Amino acid sequence: MGRRQGWGPTRRLSFAERLELQHRVRGGERFADAAEALGCSSKSVQRLLNATGGVKPRTVERSARRLSLAEREEISRGLLVNESARSIAARLVRAPSTISREINANGGRENYRAWHAQERSHDKARRPKAAKLATCRRLRAEVEAGLEKRWSPQQISGRLRVDFPDDAEMRVSHETIYQSLFVQARGALRKELTTHLRTGRPRRKPHGRTNPGGHLLDMVLLADRPADVEDRAVPGHWEGDLIIGRRGESAVATLVERQSRFLMLVDLFDGRTAPLAREALTAHVLDLPEQLAKSLTWDRGKEMGQHVEFSIDTGMAVYFCDPHAPWQRGTNENTNGLIR
């Protein structure tokens, strides 16, 4: 496997030596040190690791939830004597539905073979797999057409279920669409289609966020909001947040009524500081009938730093979501996505 200066002709490393090399490199040793310990060249180490992905190949352990070859052989023997799936399941301590699915997926009672079922299970478990959008041309065309219409991946996924109710092949989750757009190694969707997403981002935004510092004082949390707000039976309860313009040069506050989904846009053209936001929001809320101005649920943005004064001016209670929990004001969050 190569020649090392000071050593004789090339020699082939044994299986144990190759495993030890991988173990040493995985533990942080330099190639030269690992080669010195095994009596080979650094080039031999490099070639070995190139062939094996850098470290010892991952050992795939069968999940206890999956049927083993021995269990499949028991199923095969049970079928030969015309045993029921429920009886086989009881002997194997498995759910009857598990045994029924296994038999039906592998040729039925007449054609079930343990070795064939085991090979099929192994092939299905192999990774990586080709992306569904890369292998199904019809599905990919429908998804691309939806993206070009500026539909969200959630809308596309839902629309496919409506347009193709009896075609299982024409199913795809919104997460698969996002991954096919952002992970181009999948080779499924064109990179330029990311410009049709509502966010317009060419890659995913990291979920990890840091607190810019400071907390709002005297917050009343969502857990203390009256229960009758949750069921949307009574109008007058609102959700709100800001939409920030490009480069942070502009901002609009959005107020959505939870029952009717009625929307008010508040232009913060003078700025989005707490005093300016309070003034602009107060002006819009005071235009509402009293019975339609009962509560407001907001994110933890600093623009609501004067929420106590806002409640005094308008008579509207303000409740705040938990940190990084936009789904707690889902009506407003969905509306903001449509506006963007």
mmCIF file of C-alpha atoms in Angstrom:
data_model
loop_
_atom_site.group_PDB
_atom_site.id
_atom_site.type_symbol
_atom_site.label_atom_id
_atom_site.label_comp_id
_atom_site.label_asym_id
_atom_site.label_seq_id
_atom_site.Cartn_x
_atom_site.Cartn_y
_atom_site.Cartn_z
ATOM 1 C CA MET A 1 0.000 0.000 0.000
ATOM 2 C CA GLY A 2 2.772 2.400 -0.724
ATOM 3 C CA ARG A 3 6.497 2.854 0.093
ATOM 4 C CA ARG A 4 7.787 4.673 3.167
ATOM 5 C CA GLN A 5 11.290 6.163 3.207
ATOM 6 C CA GLY A 6 13.609 3.970 5.255
ATOM 7 C CA TRP A 7 11.431 0.870 4.929
ATOM 8 C CA GLY A 8 11.577 -1.987 2.489
ATOM 9 C CA PRO A 9 9.133 -2.846 -0.270
ATOM 10 C CA THR A 10 5.458 -2.170 0.067
ATOM 11 C CA ARG A 11 3.553 -4.529 2.358
ATOM 12 C CA ARG A 12 -0.183 -5.056 2.639
ATOM 13 C CA LEU A 13 -1.745 -4.048 5.945
ATOM 14 C CA SER A 14 -3.790 -6.666 7.729
ATOM 15 C CA PHE A 15 -7.433 -6.153 8.613
ATOM 16 C CA ALA A 16 -6.500 -5.566 12.284
ATOM 17 C CA GLU A 17 -3.886 -2.987 11.281
ATOM 18 C CA ARG A 18 -6.346 -1.129 9.090
ATOM 19 C CA LEU A 19 -8.839 -0.988 11.957
ATOM 20 C CA GLU A 20 -6.146 0.300 14.303
ATOM 21 C CA LEU A 21 -5.145 2.996 11.818
ATOM 22 C CA GLN A 22 -8.738 4.169 11.594
ATOM 23 C CA HIS A 23 -9.021 4.137 15.384
ATOM 24 C CA ARG A 24 -5.836 6.208 15.804
ATOM 25 C CA VAL A 25 -6.848 8.807 13.243
ATOM 26 C CA ARG A 26 -10.337 9.059 14.699
ATOM 27 C CA GLY A 27 -8.693 9.641 18.101
ATOM 28 C CA GLY A 28 -6.839 12.658 16.718
ATOM 29 C CA GLU A 29 -3.410 11.269 15.795
ATOM 30 C CA ARG A 30 -1.551 12.757 12.838
ATOM 31 C CA PHE A 31 -1.146 10.584 9.756
ATOM 32 C CA ALA A 32 2.623 10.464 10.258
ATOM 33 C CA ASP A 33 2.334 9.309 13.887
ATOM 34 C CA ALA A 34 -0.259 6.629 13.024
ATOM 35 C CA ALA A 35 1.954 5.402 10.145
ATOM 36 C CA GLU A 36 4.997 5.303 12.433
ATOM 37 C CA ALA A 37 3.136 3.151 14.948
ATOM 38 C CA LEU A 38 2.011 0.649 12.281
ATOM 39 C CA GLY A 39 5.218 0.695 10.235
ATOM 40 C CA CYS A 40 3.757 1.977 6.992
ATOM 41 C CA SER A 41 3.827 5.191 4.987
ATOM 42 C CA SER A 42 1.646 8.245 5.518
ATOM 43 C CA LYS A 43 0.436 7.769 1.958
ATOM 44 C CA SER A 44 -0.878 4.332 2.913
ATOM 45 C CA VAL A 45 -2.891 5.904 5.732
ATOM 46 C CA GLN A 46 -4.292 8.515 3.382
ATOM 47 C CA ARG A 47 -5.312 5.930 0.773
ATOM 48 C CA LEU A 48 -6.973 3.764 3.408
ATOM 49 C CA LEU A 49 -8.980 6.627 4.838
ATOM 50 C CA ASN A 50 -9.998 7.830 1.388
ATOM 51 C CA ALA A 51 -11.391 4.383 0.687
ATOM 52 C CA THR A 52 -13.286 4.090 3.975
ATOM 53 C CA GLY A 53 -14.575 7.617 4.421
ATOM 54 C CA GLY A 54 -11.999 8.662 6.985
ATOM 55 C CA VAL A 55 -12.915 6.392 9.883
ATOM 56 C CA LYS A 56 -14.150 2.892 10.515
ATOM 57 C CA PRO A 57 -17.419 2.396 8.623
ATOM 58 C CA ARG A 58 -20.442 2.841 10.832
ATOM 59 C CA THR A 59 -21.908 -0.407 12.093
ATOM 60 C CA VAL A 60 -25.606 -0.516 11.354
ATOM 61 C CA GLU A 61 -27.535 -2.060 14.216
ATOM 62 C CA ARG A 62 -30.958 -3.495 13.560
ATOM 63 C CA SER A 63 -33.692 -1.799 15.524
ATOM 64 C CA ALA A 64 -35.600 -4.097 17.874
ATOM 65 C CA ARG A 65 -38.779 -2.874 16.186
ATOM 66 C CA ARG A 66 -37.695 -4.476 12.899
ATOM 67 C CA LEU A 67 -38.238 -8.135 12.170
ATOM 68 C CA SER A 68 -35.093 -10.283 12.176
ATOM 69 C CA LEU A 69 -34.250 -13.049 9.718
ATOM 70 C CA ALA A 70 -35.087 -15.659 12.383
ATOM 71 C CA GLU A 71 -38.526 -14.105 12.875
ATOM 72 C CA ARG A 72 -39.127 -14.056 9.139
ATOM 73 C CA GLU A 73 -38.241 -17.740 8.962
ATOM 74 C CA GLU A 74 -40.784 -18.417 11.725
ATOM 75 C CA ILE A 75 -43.397 -16.548 9.665
ATOM 76 C CA SER A 76 -42.535 -18.635 6.614
ATOM 77 C CA ARG A 77 -42.829 -21.900 8.565
ATOM 78 C CA GLY A 78 -46.139 -20.781 10.063
ATOM 79 C CA LEU A 79 -47.553 -20.003 6.620
ATOM 80 C CA LEU A 80 -46.525 -23.425 5.343
ATOM 81 C CA VAL A 81 -48.826 -25.067 7.894
ATOM 82 C CA ASN A 82 -51.583 -22.520 7.194
ATOM 83 C CA GLU A 83 -51.177 -20.758 10.560
ATOM 84 C CA SER A 84 -52.988 -17.447 10.993
ATOM 85 C CA ALA A 85 -51.131 -14.139 11.244
ATOM 86 C CA ARG A 86 -52.541 -13.638 14.752
ATOM 87 C CA SER A 87 -51.207 -17.012 15.886
ATOM 88 C CA ILE A 88 -47.758 -16.304 14.422
ATOM 89 C CA ALA A 89 -47.744 -12.857 16.082
ATOM 90 C CA ALA A 90 -48.561 -14.371 19.481
ATOM 91 C CA ARG A 91 -45.645 -16.815 19.192
ATOM 92 C CA LEU A 92 -43.219 -14.052 18.166
ATOM 93 C CA VAL A 93 -44.639 -11.556 20.707
ATOM 94 C CA ARG A 94 -45.408 -9.128 17.896
ATOM 95 C CA ALA A 95 -48.509 -7.155 16.970
ATOM 96 C CA PRO A 96 -50.784 -9.023 14.523
ATOM 97 C CA SER A 97 -50.771 -5.959 12.252
ATOM 98 C CA THR A 98 -46.954 -6.175 12.023
ATOM 99 C CA ILE A 99 -47.135 -9.761 10.782
ATOM 100 C CA SER A 100 -49.989 -8.999 8.367
ATOM 101 C CA ARG A 101 -48.117 -6.062 6.823
ATOM 102 C CA GLU A 102 -44.968 -8.150 6.511
ATOM 103 C CA ILE A 103 -46.813 -10.939 4.672
ATOM 104 C CA ASN A 104 -48.786 -8.628 2.363
ATOM 105 C CA ALA A 105 -45.701 -6.586 1.460
ATOM 106 C CA ASN A 106 -43.713 -9.637 0.430
ATOM 107 C CA GLY A 107 -45.905 -11.650 -1.902
ATOM 108 C CA GLY A 108 -48.792 -12.690 0.311
ATOM 109 C CA ARG A 109 -49.400 -16.037 2.014
ATOM 110 C CA GLU A 110 -48.730 -18.073 -1.129
ATOM 111 C CA ASN A 111 -45.464 -16.434 -2.187
ATOM 112 C CA TYR A 112 -43.835 -15.283 1.073
ATOM 113 C CA ARG A 113 -40.159 -16.253 1.390
ATOM 114 C CA ALA A 114 -38.055 -15.295 4.418
ATOM 115 C CA TRP A 115 -34.812 -14.677 2.492
ATOM 116 C CA HIS A 116 -36.559 -12.462 -0.069
ATOM 117 C CA ALA A 117 -38.317 -10.429 2.667
ATOM 118 C CA GLN A 118 -34.987 -9.982 4.495
ATOM 119 C CA GLU A 119 -33.204 -8.755 1.353
ATOM 120 C CA ARG A 120 -36.041 -6.363 0.557
ATOM 121 C CA SER A 121 -35.958 -4.971 4.106
ATOM 122 C CA HIS A 122 -32.194 -4.484 3.893
ATOM 123 C CA ASP A 123 -32.426 -2.698 0.550
ATOM 124 C CA LYS A 124 -35.151 -0.368 1.812
ATOM 125 C CA ALA A 125 -33.050 0.566 4.860
ATOM 126 C CA ARG A 126 -29.948 1.495 2.855
ATOM 127 C CA ARG A 127 -28.921 5.147 2.870
ATOM 128 C CA PRO A 128 -28.550 7.514 1.154
ATOM 129 C CA LYS A 129 -31.605 7.119 -1.043
ATOM 130 C CA ALA A 130 -32.469 8.990 -4.186
ATOM 131 C CA ALA A 131 -34.769 11.921 -3.418
ATOM 132 C CA LYS A 132 -38.396 11.330 -4.372
ATOM 133 C CA LEU A 133 -38.488 14.530 -6.417
ATOM 134 C CA ALA A 134 -35.416 13.359 -8.346
ATOM 135 C CA THR A 135 -36.952 10.027 -9.334
ATOM 136 C CA CYS A 136 -40.564 11.036 -10.078
ATOM 137 C CA ARG A 137 -40.695 13.386 -13.051
ATOM 138 C CA ARG A 138 -44.456 14.011 -12.834
ATOM 139 C CA LEU A 139 -44.248 14.992 -9.187
ATOM 140 C CA ARG A 140 -41.248 17.241 -9.774
ATOM 141 C CA ALA A 141 -43.054 19.063 -12.589
ATOM 142 C CA GLU A 142 -46.082 19.737 -10.362
ATOM 143 C CA VAL A 143 -43.899 21.030 -7.520
ATOM 144 C CA GLU A 144 -41.896 23.294 -9.818
ATOM 145 C CA ALA A 145 -45.102 24.673 -11.347
ATOM 146 C CA GLY A 146 -46.417 25.461 -7.861
ATOM 147 C CA LEU A 147 -43.196 27.203 -6.843
ATOM 148 C CA GLU A 148 -43.262 29.320 -10.006
ATOM 149 C CA LYS A 149 -46.766 30.451 -8.961
ATOM 150 C CA ARG A 150 -45.185 31.495 -5.630
ATOM 151 C CA TRP A 151 -47.116 28.909 -3.659
ATOM 152 C CA SER A 152 -45.539 27.871 -0.388
ATOM 153 C CA PRO A 153 -44.295 24.253 -0.008
ATOM 154 C CA GLN A 154 -47.165 23.682 2.461
ATOM 155 C CA GLN A 155 -49.683 24.845 -0.135
ATOM 156 C CA ILE A 156 -48.115 22.658 -2.824
ATOM 157 C CA SER A 157 -48.189 19.588 -0.571
ATOM 158 C CA GLY A 158 -51.847 20.197 0.302
ATOM 159 C CA ARG A 159 -52.825 20.914 -3.298
ATOM 160 C CA LEU A 160 -51.323 17.630 -4.506
ATOM 161 C CA ARG A 161 -53.572 15.701 -2.124
ATOM 162 C CA VAL A 162 -56.597 17.516 -3.586
ATOM 163 C CA ASP A 163 -55.606 17.211 -7.260
ATOM 164 C CA PHE A 164 -54.423 13.576 -7.067
ATOM 165 C CA PRO A 165 -56.514 11.976 -4.295
ATOM 166 C CA ASP A 166 -56.013 8.399 -5.532
ATOM 167 C CA ASP A 167 -52.396 8.618 -6.718
ATOM 168 C CA ALA A 168 -49.974 7.747 -3.894
ATOM 169 C CA GLU A 169 -47.004 8.598 -6.103
ATOM 170 C CA MET A 170 -48.090 12.247 -6.232
ATOM 171 C CA ARG A 171 -47.481 12.866 -2.538
ATOM 172 C CA VAL A 172 -44.660 14.894 -1.042
ATOM 173 C CA SER A 173 -44.241 16.677 2.272
ATOM 174 C CA HIS A 174 -43.364 20.347 2.493
ATOM 175 C CA GLU A 175 -40.154 19.399 4.328
ATOM 176 C CA THR A 176 -39.025 17.279 1.360
ATOM 177 C CA ILE A 177 -39.570 20.273 -0.936
ATOM 178 C CA TYR A 178 -37.522 22.535 1.335
ATOM 179 C CA GLN A 179 -34.691 20.002 1.561
ATOM 180 C CA SER A 180 -34.645 19.495 -2.201
ATOM 181 C CA LEU A 181 -34.310 23.264 -2.671
ATOM 182 C CA PHE A 182 -31.699 23.930 -0.005
ATOM 183 C CA VAL A 183 -29.635 20.724 -0.346
ATOM 184 C CA GLN A 184 -28.625 20.768 -3.989
ATOM 185 C CA ALA A 185 -26.720 17.492 -3.684
ATOM 186 C CA ARG A 186 -30.118 15.796 -3.862
ATOM 187 C CA GLY A 187 -30.324 16.843 -7.518
ATOM 188 C CA ALA A 188 -34.096 17.250 -7.418
ATOM 189 C CA LEU A 189 -35.141 20.901 -7.808
ATOM 190 C CA ARG A 190 -33.369 23.755 -9.537
ATOM 191 C CA LYS A 191 -31.513 26.178 -7.256
ATOM 192 C CA GLU A 192 -33.105 29.231 -8.858
ATOM 193 C CA LEU A 193 -36.527 28.108 -7.616
ATOM 194 C CA THR A 194 -35.549 29.289 -4.124
ATOM 195 C CA THR A 195 -36.226 32.841 -5.359
ATOM 196 C CA HIS A 196 -39.924 31.923 -5.570
ATOM 197 C CA LEU A 197 -40.095 31.141 -1.845
ATOM 198 C CA ARG A 198 -41.792 33.822 0.199
ATOM 199 C CA THR A 199 -38.652 34.397 2.241
ATOM 200 C CA GLY A 200 -36.483 34.562 -0.886
ATOM 201 C CA ARG A 201 -33.613 32.987 1.072
ATOM 202 C CA PRO A 202 -31.228 30.692 -0.856
ATOM 203 C CA ARG A 203 -30.517 28.685 2.298
ATOM 204 C CA ARG A 204 -32.145 27.917 5.590
ATOM 205 C CA LYS A 205 -31.920 30.369 8.435
ATOM 206 C CA PRO A 206 -30.249 28.843 11.517
ATOM 207 C CA HIS A 207 -32.628 28.193 14.393
ATOM 208 C CA GLY A 208 -30.072 29.142 17.045
ATOM 209 C CA ARG A 209 -30.610 32.728 18.068
ATOM 210 C CA THR A 210 -29.162 34.894 20.787
ATOM 211 C CA ASN A 211 -31.029 37.385 22.906
ATOM 212 C CA PRO A 212 -29.920 40.907 21.873
ATOM 213 C CA GLY A 213 -30.140 41.887 25.514
ATOM 214 C CA GLY A 214 -32.775 43.271 27.818
ATOM 215 C CA HIS A 215 -36.259 42.081 28.742
ATOM 216 C CA LEU A 216 -39.639 43.730 28.642
ATOM 217 C CA LEU A 217 -40.877 44.693 32.095
ATOM 218 C CA ASP A 218 -44.202 43.716 33.640
ATOM 219 C CA MET A 219 -45.074 41.212 30.928
ATOM 220 C CA VAL A 220 -48.271 39.150 31.227
ATOM 221 C CA LEU A 221 -47.532 35.790 29.621
ATOM 222 C CA LEU A 222 -49.732 33.778 27.309
ATOM 223 C CA ALA A 223 -50.395 31.230 30.052
ATOM 224 C CA ASP A 224 -52.361 33.914 31.920
ATOM 225 C CA ARG A 225 -54.563 34.772 28.943
ATOM 226 C CA PRO A 226 -58.270 33.966 29.528
ATOM 227 C CA ALA A 227 -59.386 30.593 28.206
ATOM 228 C CA ASP A 228 -62.213 32.092 26.127
ATOM 229 C CA VAL A 229 -59.609 33.730 23.870
ATOM 230 C CA GLU A 230 -58.324 30.348 22.698
ATOM 231 C CA ASP A 231 -61.554 29.029 21.155
ATOM 232 C CA ARG A 232 -62.111 32.129 18.958
ATOM 233 C CA ALA A 233 -65.801 32.192 19.928
ATOM 234 C CA VAL A 234 -65.743 35.885 20.906
ATOM 235 C CA PRO A 235 -64.428 38.636 18.602
ATOM 236 C CA GLY A 236 -62.109 41.386 19.773
ATOM 237 C CA HIS A 237 -58.936 39.407 20.481
ATOM 238 C CA TRP A 238 -55.976 40.273 18.246
ATOM 239 C CA GLU A 239 -52.501 38.997 17.406
ATOM 240 C CA GLY A 240 -49.719 41.302 16.274
ATOM 241 C CA ASP A 241 -46.104 41.594 15.200
ATOM 242 C CA LEU A 242 -43.799 43.640 12.975
ATOM 243 C CA ILE A 243 -42.711 43.041 9.393
ATOM 244 C CA ILE A 244 -39.301 44.591 8.826
ATOM 245 C CA GLY A 245 -38.441 45.880 5.363
ATOM 246 C CA ARG A 246 -35.279 45.311 3.389
ATOM 247 C CA ARG A 247 -32.090 46.341 5.213
ATOM 248 C CA GLY A 248 -34.258 47.304 8.189
ATOM 249 C CA GLU A 249 -35.155 50.657 6.642
ATOM 250 C CA SER A 250 -38.927 50.328 7.085
ATOM 251 C CA ALA A 251 -41.445 48.496 9.239
ATOM 252 C CA VAL A 252 -45.157 47.687 9.297
ATOM 253 C CA ALA A 253 -47.118 46.424 12.291
ATOM 254 C CA THR A 254 -49.766 43.813 11.504
ATOM 255 C CA LEU A 255 -52.848 43.309 13.677
ATOM 256 C CA VAL A 256 -55.071 40.284 12.921
ATOM 257 C CA GLU A 257 -58.381 39.628 14.671
ATOM 258 C CA ARG A 258 -58.446 35.968 15.745
ATOM 259 C CA GLN A 259 -62.089 35.157 14.968
ATOM 260 C CA SER A 260 -62.685 36.991 11.678
ATOM 261 C CA ARG A 261 -59.015 37.169 10.476
ATOM 262 C CA PHE A 262 -59.631 40.870 9.800
ATOM 263 C CA LEU A 263 -56.274 42.575 9.186
ATOM 264 C CA MET A 264 -55.034 46.068 10.014
ATOM 265 C CA LEU A 265 -51.668 47.314 8.720
ATOM 266 C CA VAL A 266 -49.973 50.036 10.754
ATOM 267 C CA ASP A 267 -47.233 51.897 8.886
ATOM 268 C CA LEU A 268 -44.387 52.812 11.244
ATOM 269 C CA PHE A 269 -42.890 55.310 8.838
ATOM 270 C CA ASP A 270 -41.332 57.404 11.651
ATOM 271 C CA GLY A 271 -39.540 54.409 13.182
ATOM 272 C CA ARG A 272 -40.216 51.346 15.289
ATOM 273 C CA THR A 273 -39.028 52.436 18.712
ATOM 274 C CA ALA A 274 -41.308 51.677 21.643
ATOM 275 C CA PRO A 275 -42.799 55.218 21.920
ATOM 276 C CA LEU A 276 -43.434 55.475 18.158
ATOM 277 C CA ALA A 277 -44.932 51.977 17.946
ATOM 278 C CA ARG A 278 -47.180 52.686 20.943
ATOM 279 C CA GLU A 279 -48.420 55.926 19.393
ATOM 280 C CA ALA A 280 -49.190 54.364 15.993
ATOM 281 C CA LEU A 281 -50.897 51.269 17.433
ATOM 282 C CA THR A 282 -52.940 53.311 19.896
ATOM 283 C CA ALA A 283 -54.303 55.489 17.090
ATOM 284 C CA HIS A 284 -55.561 52.442 15.179
ATOM 285 C CA VAL A 285 -57.005 50.618 18.198
ATOM 286 C CA LEU A 286 -58.934 53.685 19.381
ATOM 287 C CA ASP A 287 -60.766 53.681 16.038
ATOM 288 C CA LEU A 288 -62.252 50.273 16.878
ATOM 289 C CA PRO A 289 -65.570 49.762 18.699
ATOM 290 C CA GLU A 290 -64.961 48.987 22.362
ATOM 291 C CA GLN A 291 -66.265 45.415 22.056
ATOM 292 C CA LEU A 292 -63.649 44.729 19.341
ATOM 293 C CA ALA A 293 -60.644 45.867 21.412
ATOM 294 C CA LYS A 294 -60.322 43.303 24.187
ATOM 295 C CA SER A 295 -56.810 41.834 24.016
ATOM 296 C CA LEU A 296 -53.621 41.771 21.971
ATOM 297 C CA THR A 297 -51.118 38.897 21.819
ATOM 298 C CA TRP A 298 -47.619 39.970 20.775
ATOM 299 C CA ASP A 299 -44.145 38.583 20.342
ATOM 300 C CA ARG A 300 -41.378 39.726 22.712
ATOM 301 C CA GLY A 301 -40.101 42.502 20.462
ATOM 302 C CA LYS A 302 -38.812 45.674 22.126
ATOM 303 C CA GLU A 303 -41.228 47.754 20.070
ATOM 304 C CA MET A 304 -43.781 46.812 22.755
ATOM 305 C CA GLY A 305 -41.645 48.190 25.556
ATOM 306 C CA GLN A 306 -44.460 50.598 26.492
ATOM 307 C CA HIS A 307 -47.181 47.942 26.573
ATOM 308 C CA VAL A 308 -48.355 49.050 30.021
ATOM 309 C CA GLU A 309 -48.977 52.593 28.777
ATOM 310 C CA PHE A 310 -50.621 51.171 25.639
ATOM 311 C CA SER A 311 -53.062 49.158 27.787
ATOM 312 C CA ILE A 312 -53.891 52.248 29.856
ATOM 313 C CA ASP A 313 -54.527 54.350 26.728
ATOM 314 C CA THR A 314 -56.656 51.760 24.906
ATOM 315 C CA GLY A 315 -58.111 49.494 27.598
ATOM 316 C CA MET A 316 -56.710 46.509 25.643
ATOM 317 C CA ALA A 317 -54.831 43.841 27.624
ATOM 318 C CA VAL A 318 -51.490 42.747 26.142
ATOM 319 C CA TYR A 319 -50.199 39.151 26.436
ATOM 320 C CA PHE A 320 -46.753 37.958 25.397
ATOM 321 C CA CYS A 321 -45.734 34.658 23.802
ATOM 322 C CA ASP A 322 -43.046 32.379 25.149
ATOM 323 C CA PRO A 323 -39.509 32.945 23.757
ATOM 324 C CA HIS A 324 -39.044 31.695 20.182
ATOM 325 C CA ALA A 325 -42.619 30.378 19.964
ATOM 326 C CA PRO A 326 -44.196 32.081 16.909
ATOM 327 C CA TRP A 327 -46.811 29.314 16.612
ATOM 328 C CA GLN A 328 -48.496 30.741 19.712
ATOM 329 C CA ARG A 329 -49.746 33.557 17.506
ATOM 330 C CA GLY A 330 -50.176 31.376 14.443
ATOM 331 C CA THR A 331 -52.898 33.445 12.731
ATOM 332 C CA ASN A 332 -50.635 36.483 12.664
ATOM 333 C CA GLU A 333 -47.559 34.501 11.691
ATOM 334 C CA ASN A 334 -49.353 32.949 8.696
ATOM 335 C CA THR A 335 -50.706 36.347 7.658
ATOM 336 C CA ASN A 336 -47.240 37.881 7.793
ATOM 337 C CA GLY A 337 -45.945 35.125 5.553
ATOM 338 C CA LEU A 338 -48.623 35.885 2.959
ATOM 339 C CA ILE A 339 -47.876 39.625 3.132
ATOM 340 C CA ARG A 340 -44.158 39.068 2.651
#
